[in-house]
Amino acid sequence: MTEATRAYEAALKLKPDDEDLQLRLAFLLVNAKQTDRARPLLQSLADRGTKAYDVYTTLARLAYEKDDFAGSEAAFVKALAVRDDGIGIAPDQLERI
């Protein structure tokens, strides 16, 4: 465990609902190839409806790596919905691709 990981975990004990801290720790863990530790943080953020589309794209990639193609698709669709800038692909159009 790195010093940064320990620092973020300590900060989360003080502010357990801080989305920014959870995001930073989750992506620190993903980058350190500790996806089993990152996944619950990412899923918690997704369950609370975060607007950070990177959460959903990362969950999609992690699901894909576990051969969970339905879960991967659902997470990518959510990422598209969160990131929609008005010119993206609507979820109902994905079947045509």
JSON list of C-alpha atoms in Angstrom, two decimals:
[
{"chain": "A", "resi": 1, "resn": "MET", "atom": "CA", "xyz": [0.00, 0.00, 0.00]},
{"chain": "A", "resi": 2, "resn": "THR", "atom": "CA", "xyz": [1.39, 3.38, -0.96]},
{"chain": "A", "resi": 3, "resn": "GLU", "atom": "CA", "xyz": [1.58, 6.44, 1.20]},
{"chain": "A", "resi": 4, "resn": "ALA", "atom": "CA", "xyz": [-0.96, 8.14, -1.07]},
{"chain": "A", "resi": 5, "resn": "THR", "atom": "CA", "xyz": [-3.39, 5.24, -0.64]},
{"chain": "A", "resi": 6, "resn": "ARG", "atom": "CA", "xyz": [-3.05, 5.43, 3.12]},
{"chain": "A", "resi": 7, "resn": "ALA", "atom": "CA", "xyz": [-3.59, 9.20, 3.04]},
{"chain": "A", "resi": 8, "resn": "TYR", "atom": "CA", "xyz": [-6.78, 8.92, 0.97]},
{"chain": "A", "resi": 9, "resn": "GLU", "atom": "CA", "xyz": [-8.10, 6.13, 3.17]},
{"chain": "A", "resi": 10, "resn": "ALA", "atom": "CA", "xyz": [-7.43, 8.22, 6.28]},
{"chain": "A", "resi": 11, "resn": "ALA", "atom": "CA", "xyz": [-9.17, 11.21, 4.69]},
{"chain": "A", "resi": 12, "resn": "LEU", "atom": "CA", "xyz": [-12.18, 9.05, 3.79]},
{"chain": "A", "resi": 13, "resn": "LYS", "atom": "CA", "xyz": [-12.50, 8.00, 7.42]},
{"chain": "A", "resi": 14, "resn": "LEU", "atom": "CA", "xyz": [-12.97, 11.68, 8.25]},
{"chain": "A", "resi": 15, "resn": "LYS", "atom": "CA", "xyz": [-15.22, 12.40, 5.24]},
{"chain": "A", "resi": 16, "resn": "PRO", "atom": "CA", "xyz": [-16.74, 9.07, 4.16]},
{"chain": "A", "resi": 17, "resn": "ASP", "atom": "CA", "xyz": [-19.21, 10.66, 1.71]},
{"chain": "A", "resi": 18, "resn": "ASP", "atom": "CA", "xyz": [-16.69, 12.87, -0.08]},
{"chain": "A", "resi": 19, "resn": "GLU", "atom": "CA", "xyz": [-17.07, 11.98, -3.75]},
{"chain": "A", "resi": 20, "resn": "ASP", "atom": "CA", "xyz": [-13.80, 13.60, -4.80]},
{"chain": "A", "resi": 21, "resn": "LEU", "atom": "CA", "xyz": [-11.82, 11.60, -2.26]},
{"chain": "A", "resi": 22, "resn": "GLN", "atom": "CA", "xyz": [-13.53, 8.38, -3.35]},
{"chain": "A", "resi": 23, "resn": "LEU", "atom": "CA", "xyz": [-12.82, 9.16, -7.00]},
{"chain": "A", "resi": 24, "resn": "ARG", "atom": "CA", "xyz": [-9.15, 9.87, -6.37]},
{"chain": "A", "resi": 25, "resn": "LEU", "atom": "CA", "xyz": [-8.65, 6.75, -4.27]},
{"chain": "A", "resi": 26, "resn": "ALA", "atom": "CA", "xyz": [-10.53, 4.55, -6.74]},
{"chain": "A", "resi": 27, "resn": "PHE", "atom": "CA", "xyz": [-8.45, 5.70, -9.70]},
{"chain": "A", "resi": 28, "resn": "LEU", "atom": "CA", "xyz": [-5.24, 5.48, -7.69]},
{"chain": "A", "resi": 29, "resn": "LEU", "atom": "CA", "xyz": [-6.13, 1.86, -6.98]},
{"chain": "A", "resi": 30, "resn": "VAL", "atom": "CA", "xyz": [-7.05, 1.17, -10.62]},
{"chain": "A", "resi": 31, "resn": "ASN", "atom": "CA", "xyz": [-3.74, 2.60, -11.79]},
{"chain": "A", "resi": 32, "resn": "ALA", "atom": "CA", "xyz": [-1.95, 0.43, -9.21]},
{"chain": "A", "resi": 33, "resn": "LYS", "atom": "CA", "xyz": [-3.72, -2.65, -10.66]},
{"chain": "A", "resi": 34, "resn": "GLN", "atom": "CA", "xyz": [-5.72, -3.08, -7.45]},
{"chain": "A", "resi": 35, "resn": "THR", "atom": "CA", "xyz": [-9.05, -3.30, -9.22]},
{"chain": "A", "resi": 36, "resn": "ASP", "atom": "CA", "xyz": [-10.62, -5.58, -6.61]},
{"chain": "A", "resi": 37, "resn": "ARG", "atom": "CA", "xyz": [-10.17, -2.78, -4.09]},
{"chain": "A", "resi": 38, "resn": "ALA", "atom": "CA", "xyz": [-11.24, -0.06, -6.53]},
{"chain": "A", "resi": 39, "resn": "ARG", "atom": "CA", "xyz": [-14.42, -1.73, -7.79]},
{"chain": "A", "resi": 40, "resn": "PRO", "atom": "CA", "xyz": [-16.50, -1.26, -4.58]},
{"chain": "A", "resi": 41, "resn": "LEU", "atom": "CA", "xyz": [-15.60, 2.43, -4.47]},
{"chain": "A", "resi": 42, "resn": "LEU", "atom": "CA", "xyz": [-16.52, 2.87, -8.13]},
{"chain": "A", "resi": 43, "resn": "GLN", "atom": "CA", "xyz": [-19.74, 0.91, -7.70]},
{"chain": "A", "resi": 44, "resn": "SER", "atom": "CA", "xyz": [-20.70, 2.98, -4.67]},
{"chain": "A", "resi": 45, "resn": "LEU", "atom": "CA", "xyz": [-20.20, 6.16, -6.68]},
{"chain": "A", "resi": 46, "resn": "ALA", "atom": "CA", "xyz": [-22.26, 4.75, -9.55]},
{"chain": "A", "resi": 47, "resn": "ASP", "atom": "CA", "xyz": [-25.03, 3.63, -7.20]},
{"chain": "A", "resi": 48, "resn": "ARG", "atom": "CA", "xyz": [-25.25, 7.18, -5.88]},
{"chain": "A", "resi": 49, "resn": "GLY", "atom": "CA", "xyz": [-25.53, 8.55, -9.43]},
{"chain": "A", "resi": 50, "resn": "THR", "atom": "CA", "xyz": [-22.19, 10.29, -9.81]},
{"chain": "A", "resi": 51, "resn": "LYS", "atom": "CA", "xyz": [-21.83, 12.52, -12.85]},
{"chain": "A", "resi": 52, "resn": "ALA", "atom": "CA", "xyz": [-18.19, 11.45, -13.27]},
{"chain": "A", "resi": 53, "resn": "TYR", "atom": "CA", "xyz": [-18.46, 9.48, -16.51]},
{"chain": "A", "resi": 54, "resn": "ASP", "atom": "CA", "xyz": [-15.00, 7.96, -15.94]},
{"chain": "A", "resi": 55, "resn": "VAL", "atom": "CA", "xyz": [-16.54, 5.91, -13.13]},
{"chain": "A", "resi": 56, "resn": "TYR", "atom": "CA", "xyz": [-18.87, 4.22, -15.61]},
{"chain": "A", "resi": 57, "resn": "THR", "atom": "CA", "xyz": [-16.27, 3.71, -18.33]},
{"chain": "A", "resi": 58, "resn": "THR", "atom": "CA", "xyz": [-13.92, 2.16, -15.79]},
{"chain": "A", "resi": 59, "resn": "LEU", "atom": "CA", "xyz": [-16.67, -0.09, -14.44]},
{"chain": "A", "resi": 60, "resn": "ALA", "atom": "CA", "xyz": [-17.43, -1.07, -18.04]},
{"chain": "A", "resi": 61, "resn": "ARG", "atom": "CA", "xyz": [-13.81, -1.97, -18.70]},
{"chain": "A", "resi": 62, "resn": "LEU", "atom": "CA", "xyz": [-13.55, -3.95, -15.47]},
{"chain": "A", "resi": 63, "resn": "ALA", "atom": "CA", "xyz": [-16.75, -5.83, -16.29]},
{"chain": "A", "resi": 64, "resn": "TYR", "atom": "CA", "xyz": [-15.49, -6.57, -19.80]},
{"chain": "A", "resi": 65, "resn": "GLU", "atom": "CA", "xyz": [-12.24, -7.95, -18.40]},
{"chain": "A", "resi": 66, "resn": "LYS", "atom": "CA", "xyz": [-14.32, -10.37, -16.31]},
{"chain": "A", "resi": 67, "resn": "ASP", "atom": "CA", "xyz": [-16.35, -11.42, -19.39]},
{"chain": "A", "resi": 68, "resn": "ASP", "atom": "CA", "xyz": [-19.42, -9.66, -17.98]},
{"chain": "A", "resi": 69, "resn": "PHE", "atom": "CA", "xyz": [-20.50, -8.26, -21.32]},
{"chain": "A", "resi": 70, "resn": "ALA", "atom": "CA", "xyz": [-24.01, -7.28, -20.20]},
{"chain": "A", "resi": 71, "resn": "GLY", "atom": "CA", "xyz": [-22.58, -5.39, -17.24]},
{"chain": "A", "resi": 72, "resn": "SER", "atom": "CA", "xyz": [-20.01, -3.75, -19.47]},
{"chain": "A", "resi": 73, "resn": "GLU", "atom": "CA", "xyz": [-22.66, -2.62, -21.94]},
{"chain": "A", "resi": 74, "resn": "ALA", "atom": "CA", "xyz": [-24.87, -1.24, -19.16]},
{"chain": "A", "resi": 75, "resn": "ALA", "atom": "CA", "xyz": [-21.97, 0.76, -17.71]},
{"chain": "A", "resi": 76, "resn": "PHE", "atom": "CA", "xyz": [-21.00, 2.14, -21.14]},
{"chain": "A", "resi": 77, "resn": "VAL", "atom": "CA", "xyz": [-24.61, 3.16, -21.80]},
{"chain": "A", "resi": 78, "resn": "LYS", "atom": "CA", "xyz": [-24.65, 4.97, -18.45]},
{"chain": "A", "resi": 79, "resn": "ALA", "atom": "CA", "xyz": [-21.36, 6.68, -19.33]},
{"chain": "A", "resi": 80, "resn": "LEU", "atom": "CA", "xyz": [-22.89, 7.88, -22.59]},
{"chain": "A", "resi": 81, "resn": "ALA", "atom": "CA", "xyz": [-25.94, 9.20, -20.78]},
{"chain": "A", "resi": 82, "resn": "VAL", "atom": "CA", "xyz": [-23.83, 11.04, -18.21]},
{"chain": "A", "resi": 83, "resn": "ARG", "atom": "CA", "xyz": [-21.46, 12.45, -20.81]},
{"chain": "A", "resi": 84, "resn": "ASP", "atom": "CA", "xyz": [-24.18, 13.31, -23.32]},
{"chain": "A", "resi": 85, "resn": "ASP", "atom": "CA", "xyz": [-23.46, 16.72, -24.78]},
{"chain": "A", "resi": 86, "resn": "GLY", "atom": "CA", "xyz": [-26.41, 16.62, -27.12]},
{"chain": "A", "resi": 87, "resn": "ILE", "atom": "CA", "xyz": [-24.51, 15.24, -30.10]},
{"chain": "A", "resi": 88, "resn": "GLY", "atom": "CA", "xyz": [-23.69, 11.77, -28.81]},
{"chain": "A", "resi": 89, "resn": "ILE", "atom": "CA", "xyz": [-25.36, 8.46, -29.49]},
{"chain": "A", "resi": 90, "resn": "ALA", "atom": "CA", "xyz": [-28.66, 7.96, -27.73]},
{"chain": "A", "resi": 91, "resn": "PRO", "atom": "CA", "xyz": [-28.88, 4.64, -25.84]},
{"chain": "A", "resi": 92, "resn": "ASP", "atom": "CA", "xyz": [-31.78, 3.47, -28.03]},
{"chain": "A", "resi": 93, "resn": "GLN", "atom": "CA", "xyz": [-29.54, 3.91, -31.10]},
{"chain": "A", "resi": 94, "resn": "LEU", "atom": "CA", "xyz": [-26.84, 1.56, -29.80]},
{"chain": "A", "resi": 95, "resn": "GLU", "atom": "CA", "xyz": [-28.62, -1.50, -31.20]},
{"chain": "A", "resi": 96, "resn": "ARG", "atom": "CA", "xyz": [-28.15, -0.10, -34.72]},
{"chain": "A", "resi": 97, "resn": "ILE", "atom": "CA", "xyz": [-24.38, 0.08, -34.37]}
]
